[in-house]
């Protein structure tokens, strides 16, 4: 069958993993863009970001937003991977239908 790259189990596993990735990274993106204090350790900041800023919270908030947008981009990549896995599952079902 044309376009068939992986089997049904690998496609199902890819769909489950991409679903989890979309949920997890979507939630992390939301929490980072709302500047959640719990995630401060995951923000890549240096001492200059804190001490040499005239408007201290703004630079930190910009870093929070940057990490949040990166999470949304990664979630979008997981959406593409999930669509690919879904297509592979359908192709495997068609192959199974044609064989039997």
CSV table of N, CA and C in Angstrom, one decimal:
chain,number,residue,atom,x,y,z
A,1,UNK,N,0.8,-1.2,0.0
A,1,UNK,CA,0.0,0.0,0.0
A,1,UNK,C,0.9,1.2,0.0
A,2,UNK,N,0.6,2.2,-0.8
A,2,UNK,CA,1.4,3.4,-1.0
A,2,UNK,C,1.2,4.3,0.2
A,3,UNK,N,2.3,4.8,0.7
A,3,UNK,CA,2.3,5.8,1.8
A,3,UNK,C,2.3,5.1,3.2
A,4,UNK,N,2.3,3.8,3.2
A,4,UNK,CA,2.3,3.1,4.5
A,4,UNK,C,3.8,3.0,5.0
A,5,UNK,N,4.1,3.6,6.2
A,5,UNK,CA,5.4,3.7,6.7
A,5,UNK,C,5.6,2.8,7.9
A,6,UNK,N,4.6,2.8,8.8
A,6,UNK,CA,4.7,2.0,10.0
A,6,UNK,C,3.4,1.2,10.2
A,7,UNK,N,3.6,0.2,11.1
A,7,UNK,CA,2.5,-0.7,11.4
A,7,UNK,C,1.4,-0.1,12.3
A,8,UNK,N,0.4,-0.9,12.5
A,8,UNK,CA,-0.7,-0.4,13.3
A,8,UNK,C,-0.4,-0.1,14.8
A,9,UNK,N,0.5,-0.9,15.4
A,9,UNK,CA,0.8,-0.7,16.8
A,9,UNK,C,1.7,0.5,17.0
A,10,UNK,N,2.7,0.8,16.0
A,10,UNK,CA,3.5,1.9,16.1
A,10,UNK,C,2.7,3.2,15.9
A,11,UNK,N,1.7,3.1,14.9
A,11,UNK,CA,0.8,4.3,14.7
A,11,UNK,C,0.0,4.6,15.9
A,12,UNK,N,-0.6,3.6,16.5
A,12,UNK,CA,-1.4,3.8,17.7
A,12,UNK,C,-0.5,4.4,18.9
A,13,UNK,N,0.7,3.9,19.0
A,13,UNK,CA,1.6,4.4,20.0
A,13,UNK,C,1.9,5.9,19.7
A,14,UNK,N,2.2,6.2,18.5
A,14,UNK,CA,2.4,7.6,18.1
A,14,UNK,C,1.3,8.5,18.4
A,15,UNK,N,0.0,8.0,18.1
A,15,UNK,CA,-1.1,8.8,18.4
A,15,UNK,C,-1.3,9.0,19.9
A,16,UNK,N,-1.1,8.0,20.7
A,16,UNK,CA,-1.2,8.2,22.2
A,16,UNK,C,-0.1,9.2,22.7
A,17,UNK,N,1.1,9.0,22.2
A,17,UNK,CA,2.2,9.9,22.7
A,17,UNK,C,2.0,11.4,22.2
A,18,UNK,N,1.5,11.5,21.0
A,18,UNK,CA,1.2,12.9,20.5
A,18,UNK,C,0.0,13.5,21.2
A,19,UNK,N,-1.0,12.7,21.6
A,19,UNK,CA,-2.1,13.3,22.4
A,19,UNK,C,-1.6,13.8,23.7
A,20,UNK,N,-0.7,13.0,24.4
A,20,UNK,CA,-0.2,13.4,25.7
A,20,UNK,C,0.7,14.6,25.5
A,21,UNK,N,1.5,14.7,24.5
A,21,UNK,CA,2.4,15.8,24.2
A,21,UNK,C,1.6,17.1,24.0
A,22,UNK,N,0.5,17.0,23.3
A,22,UNK,CA,-0.3,18.1,23.0
A,22,UNK,C,-0.9,18.7,24.3
A,23,UNK,N,-1.5,17.8,25.1
A,23,UNK,CA,-2.1,18.2,26.4
A,23,UNK,C,-1.0,18.8,27.3
A,24,UNK,N,0.1,18.1,27.5
A,24,UNK,CA,1.1,18.6,28.4
A,24,UNK,C,1.7,19.9,28.0
A,25,UNK,N,2.2,20.0,26.7
A,25,UNK,CA,2.8,21.2,26.3
A,25,UNK,C,1.8,22.3,26.1
A,26,UNK,N,0.6,22.0,25.8
A,26,UNK,CA,-0.4,23.1,25.8
A,26,UNK,C,-0.6,23.7,27.2
A,27,UNK,N,-0.7,22.8,28.2
A,27,UNK,CA,-0.9,23.3,29.5
A,27,UNK,C,0.3,24.1,30.0
A,28,UNK,N,1.5,23.6,29.7
A,28,UNK,CA,2.8,24.3,30.1
A,28,UNK,C,2.8,25.6,29.4
A,29,UNK,N,2.4,25.7,28.1
A,29,UNK,CA,2.4,27.0,27.4
A,29,UNK,C,1.5,28.0,28.1
A,30,UNK,N,0.3,27.5,28.5
A,30,UNK,CA,-0.6,28.4,29.2
A,30,UNK,C,0.0,28.9,30.5
A,31,UNK,N,0.5,28.0,31.3
A,31,UNK,CA,1.1,28.4,32.6
A,31,UNK,C,2.3,29.3,32.4
A,32,UNK,N,3.1,29.1,31.4
A,32,UNK,CA,4.2,30.0,31.2
A,32,UNK,C,3.8,31.4,30.8
A,33,UNK,N,2.8,31.4,29.9
A,33,UNK,CA,2.4,32.7,29.4
A,33,UNK,C,1.6,33.5,30.4
A,34,UNK,N,1.1,32.8,31.4
A,34,UNK,CA,0.4,33.5,32.6
A,34,UNK,C,1.3,33.8,33.7
A,35,UNK,N,2.6,33.5,33.5
A,35,UNK,CA,3.7,33.8,34.4
A,35,UNK,C,3.5,33.1,35.8
A,36,UNK,N,3.3,31.8,35.7
A,36,UNK,CA,3.1,31.0,36.9
A,36,UNK,C,4.4,31.0,37.8
A,37,UNK,N,4.3,31.3,39.0
A,37,UNK,CA,5.5,31.4,39.9
A,37,UNK,C,6.1,30.0,40.2
A,38,UNK,N,5.4,29.0,40.0
A,38,UNK,CA,5.9,27.6,40.3
A,38,UNK,C,6.9,27.3,39.2
A,39,UNK,N,6.8,27.8,38.1
A,39,UNK,CA,7.7,27.5,37.0
A,39,UNK,C,9.0,28.4,36.9
A,40,UNK,N,9.3,29.2,37.9
A,40,UNK,CA,10.4,30.1,37.8
A,40,UNK,C,11.7,29.4,37.6
A,41,UNK,N,11.9,28.2,38.1
A,41,UNK,CA,13.1,27.5,38.0
A,41,UNK,C,13.3,27.0,36.5
A,42,UNK,N,12.3,26.9,35.7
A,42,UNK,CA,12.4,26.5,34.4
A,42,UNK,C,12.6,27.6,33.4
A,43,UNK,N,12.6,28.9,33.9
A,43,UNK,CA,12.9,30.0,33.0
A,43,UNK,C,14.4,30.2,32.9
A,44,UNK,N,14.9,30.3,31.7
A,44,UNK,CA,16.4,30.5,31.5
A,44,UNK,C,16.8,31.9,31.8
A,45,UNK,N,17.0,32.3,33.0
A,45,UNK,CA,17.4,33.6,33.3
A,45,UNK,C,18.8,33.6,33.9
A,46,UNK,N,19.5,34.8,33.7
A,46,UNK,CA,20.8,35.0,34.3
A,46,UNK,C,20.7,36.1,35.3
A,47,UNK,N,21.8,36.3,36.0
A,47,UNK,CA,21.9,37.3,37.0
A,47,UNK,C,21.6,38.7,36.4
A,48,UNK,N,22.1,38.9,35.2
A,48,UNK,CA,21.9,40.2,34.6
A,48,UNK,C,20.4,40.5,34.3
A,49,UNK,N,19.6,39.5,34.1
A,49,UNK,CA,18.2,39.7,33.9
A,49,UNK,C,17.5,40.2,35.1
A,50,UNK,N,18.0,39.9,36.3
A,50,UNK,CA,17.4,40.4,37.5
A,50,UNK,C,18.0,41.7,38.0
A,51,UNK,N,19.3,41.8,38.0
A,51,UNK,CA,20.0,42.9,38.7
A,51,UNK,C,20.2,44.1,37.8
A,52,UNK,N,20.4,44.0,36.5
A,52,UNK,CA,20.7,45.1,35.7
A,52,UNK,C,19.5,45.6,34.9
A,53,UNK,N,18.3,45.4,35.3
A,53,UNK,CA,17.1,45.8,34.6
A,53,UNK,C,16.4,46.9,35.3
A,54,UNK,N,16.1,47.9,34.5
A,54,UNK,CA,15.4,49.1,35.1
A,54,UNK,C,13.9,48.8,35.5
A,55,UNK,N,13.4,47.9,34.7
A,55,UNK,CA,12.0,47.4,35.0
A,55,UNK,C,12.0,45.9,35.3
A,56,UNK,N,12.4,45.5,36.5
A,56,UNK,CA,12.8,44.1,36.7
A,56,UNK,C,11.7,43.0,36.3
A,57,UNK,N,10.5,43.2,36.6
A,57,UNK,CA,9.6,42.1,36.2
A,57,UNK,C,9.4,41.9,34.7
A,58,UNK,N,9.6,43.0,34.0
A,58,UNK,CA,9.3,42.9,32.5
A,58,UNK,C,10.2,42.0,31.8
A,59,UNK,N,11.5,42.0,32.1
A,59,UNK,CA,12.5,41.1,31.4
A,59,UNK,C,12.2,39.6,31.8
A,60,UNK,N,11.8,39.4,33.0
A,60,UNK,CA,11.4,38.0,33.4
A,60,UNK,C,10.2,37.6,32.8
A,61,UNK,N,9.2,38.5,32.7
A,61,UNK,CA,7.9,38.1,32.0
A,61,UNK,C,8.2,37.9,30.5
A,62,UNK,N,9.1,38.6,29.9
A,62,UNK,CA,9.5,38.3,28.5
A,62,UNK,C,10.1,36.9,28.3
A,63,UNK,N,10.9,36.5,29.3
A,63,UNK,CA,11.4,35.2,29.3
A,63,UNK,C,10.4,34.1,29.5
A,64,UNK,N,9.4,34.4,30.4
A,64,UNK,CA,8.3,33.5,30.5
A,64,UNK,C,7.5,33.3,29.2
A,65,UNK,N,7.2,34.4,28.6
A,65,UNK,CA,6.5,34.4,27.3
A,65,UNK,C,7.3,33.6,26.2
A,66,UNK,N,8.6,33.8,26.2
A,66,UNK,CA,9.4,33.1,25.2
A,66,UNK,C,9.3,31.6,25.4
A,67,UNK,N,9.4,31.1,26.6
A,67,UNK,CA,9.3,29.7,26.9
A,67,UNK,C,7.9,29.2,26.6
A,68,UNK,N,6.9,30.0,26.9
A,68,UNK,CA,5.5,29.6,26.7
A,68,UNK,C,5.3,29.4,25.2
A,69,UNK,N,5.8,30.3,24.4
A,69,UNK,CA,5.6,30.2,22.9
A,69,UNK,C,6.4,29.0,22.4
A,70,UNK,N,7.5,28.7,22.9
A,70,UNK,CA,8.3,27.5,22.5
A,70,UNK,C,7.4,26.2,22.9
A,71,UNK,N,6.7,26.3,24.0
A,71,UNK,CA,5.9,25.1,24.3
A,71,UNK,C,4.7,25.0,23.3
A,72,UNK,N,4.1,26.1,22.9
A,72,UNK,CA,3.1,26.1,21.9
A,72,UNK,C,3.6,25.6,20.6
A,73,UNK,N,4.8,26.0,20.2
A,73,UNK,CA,5.4,25.5,18.9
A,73,UNK,C,5.6,24.0,19.0
A,74,UNK,N,6.1,23.5,20.1
A,74,UNK,CA,6.3,22.1,20.3
A,74,UNK,C,5.0,21.3,20.3
A,75,UNK,N,3.9,21.9,20.8
A,75,UNK,CA,2.6,21.3,20.8
A,75,UNK,C,2.1,21.2,19.4
A,76,UNK,N,2.4,22.2,18.6
A,76,UNK,CA,1.9,22.2,17.2
A,76,UNK,C,2.7,21.1,16.4
A,77,UNK,N,3.9,20.9,16.7
A,77,UNK,CA,4.7,19.8,16.1
A,77,UNK,C,4.1,18.5,16.5
A,78,UNK,N,3.6,18.3,17.7
A,78,UNK,CA,3.0,17.1,18.2
A,78,UNK,C,1.6,16.9,17.4
A,79,UNK,N,0.9,18.0,17.1
A,79,UNK,CA,-0.3,17.9,16.4
A,79,UNK,C,0.0,17.3,15.0
A,80,UNK,N,1.0,17.8,14.3
A,80,UNK,CA,1.4,17.2,13.0
A,80,UNK,C,1.8,15.8,13.1
A,81,UNK,N,2.5,15.4,14.2
A,81,UNK,CA,2.9,14.0,14.4
A,81,UNK,C,1.6,13.2,14.6
A,82,UNK,N,0.7,13.7,15.4
A,82,UNK,CA,-0.6,13.0,15.6
A,82,UNK,C,-1.4,12.8,14.4
A,83,UNK,N,-1.4,13.8,13.5
A,83,UNK,CA,-2.1,13.7,12.2
A,83,UNK,C,-1.4,12.6,11.4
A,84,UNK,N,-0.1,12.6,11.4
A,84,UNK,CA,0.6,11.6,10.6
A,84,UNK,C,0.3,10.2,11.2
A,85,UNK,N,0.3,10.0,12.5
A,85,UNK,CA,-0.1,8.7,13.1
A,85,UNK,C,-1.5,8.3,12.8
A,86,UNK,N,-2.4,9.3,12.8
A,86,UNK,CA,-3.8,9.0,12.4
A,86,UNK,C,-3.9,8.5,11.0
A,87,UNK,N,-3.2,9.2,10.1
A,87,UNK,CA,-3.2,8.7,8.7
A,87,UNK,C,-2.6,7.3,8.5
A,88,UNK,N,-1.6,7.0,9.3
A,88,UNK,CA,-1.0,5.7,9.2
A,88,UNK,C,-2.0,4.7,9.8
A,89,UNK,N,-2.7,5.0,10.8
A,89,UNK,CA,-3.7,4.0,11.3
A,89,UNK,C,-4.8,3.8,10.3
A,90,UNK,N,-5.2,4.8,9.6
A,90,UNK,CA,-6.2,4.6,8.5
A,90,UNK,C,-5.7,3.8,7.4
A,91,UNK,N,-4.5,4.0,7.0
A,91,UNK,CA,-3.9,3.3,5.9
A,91,UNK,C,-3.8,1.8,6.3
A,92,UNK,N,-3.4,1.5,7.6
A,92,UNK,CA,-3.3,0.2,8.0
A,92,UNK,C,-4.7,-0.5,8.1
A,93,UNK,N,-5.7,0.3,8.4
A,93,UNK,CA,-7.1,-0.3,8.4
A,93,UNK,C,-7.5,-0.6,7.0
A,94,UNK,N,-7.2,0.3,6.0
A,94,UNK,CA,-7.5,0.0,4.6
A,94,UNK,C,-6.8,-1.2,4.1
A,95,UNK,N,-5.6,-1.3,4.5
A,95,UNK,CA,-4.8,-2.5,4.1
A,95,UNK,C,-5.4,-3.8,4.6
A,96,UNK,N,-5.8,-3.7,5.9
A,96,UNK,CA,-6.5,-4.9,6.5
A,96,UNK,C,-7.8,-5.2,5.8
A,97,UNK,N,-8.5,-4.2,5.5
A,97,UNK,CA,-9.8,-4.4,4.8
A,97,UNK,C,-9.6,-5.0,3.4
A,98,UNK,N,-8.6,-4.5,2.7
A,98,UNK,CA,-8.3,-5.0,1.3
A,98,UNK,C,-7.9,-6.5,1.3
A,99,UNK,N,-7.1,-6.9,2.4
A,99,UNK,CA,-6.6,-8.2,2.5
A,99,UNK,C,-7.7,-9.2,2.8
A,100,UNK,N,-8.6,-8.8,3.6
A,100,UNK,CA,-9.7,-9.8,4.0
A,100,UNK,C,-10.9,-9.6,3.2
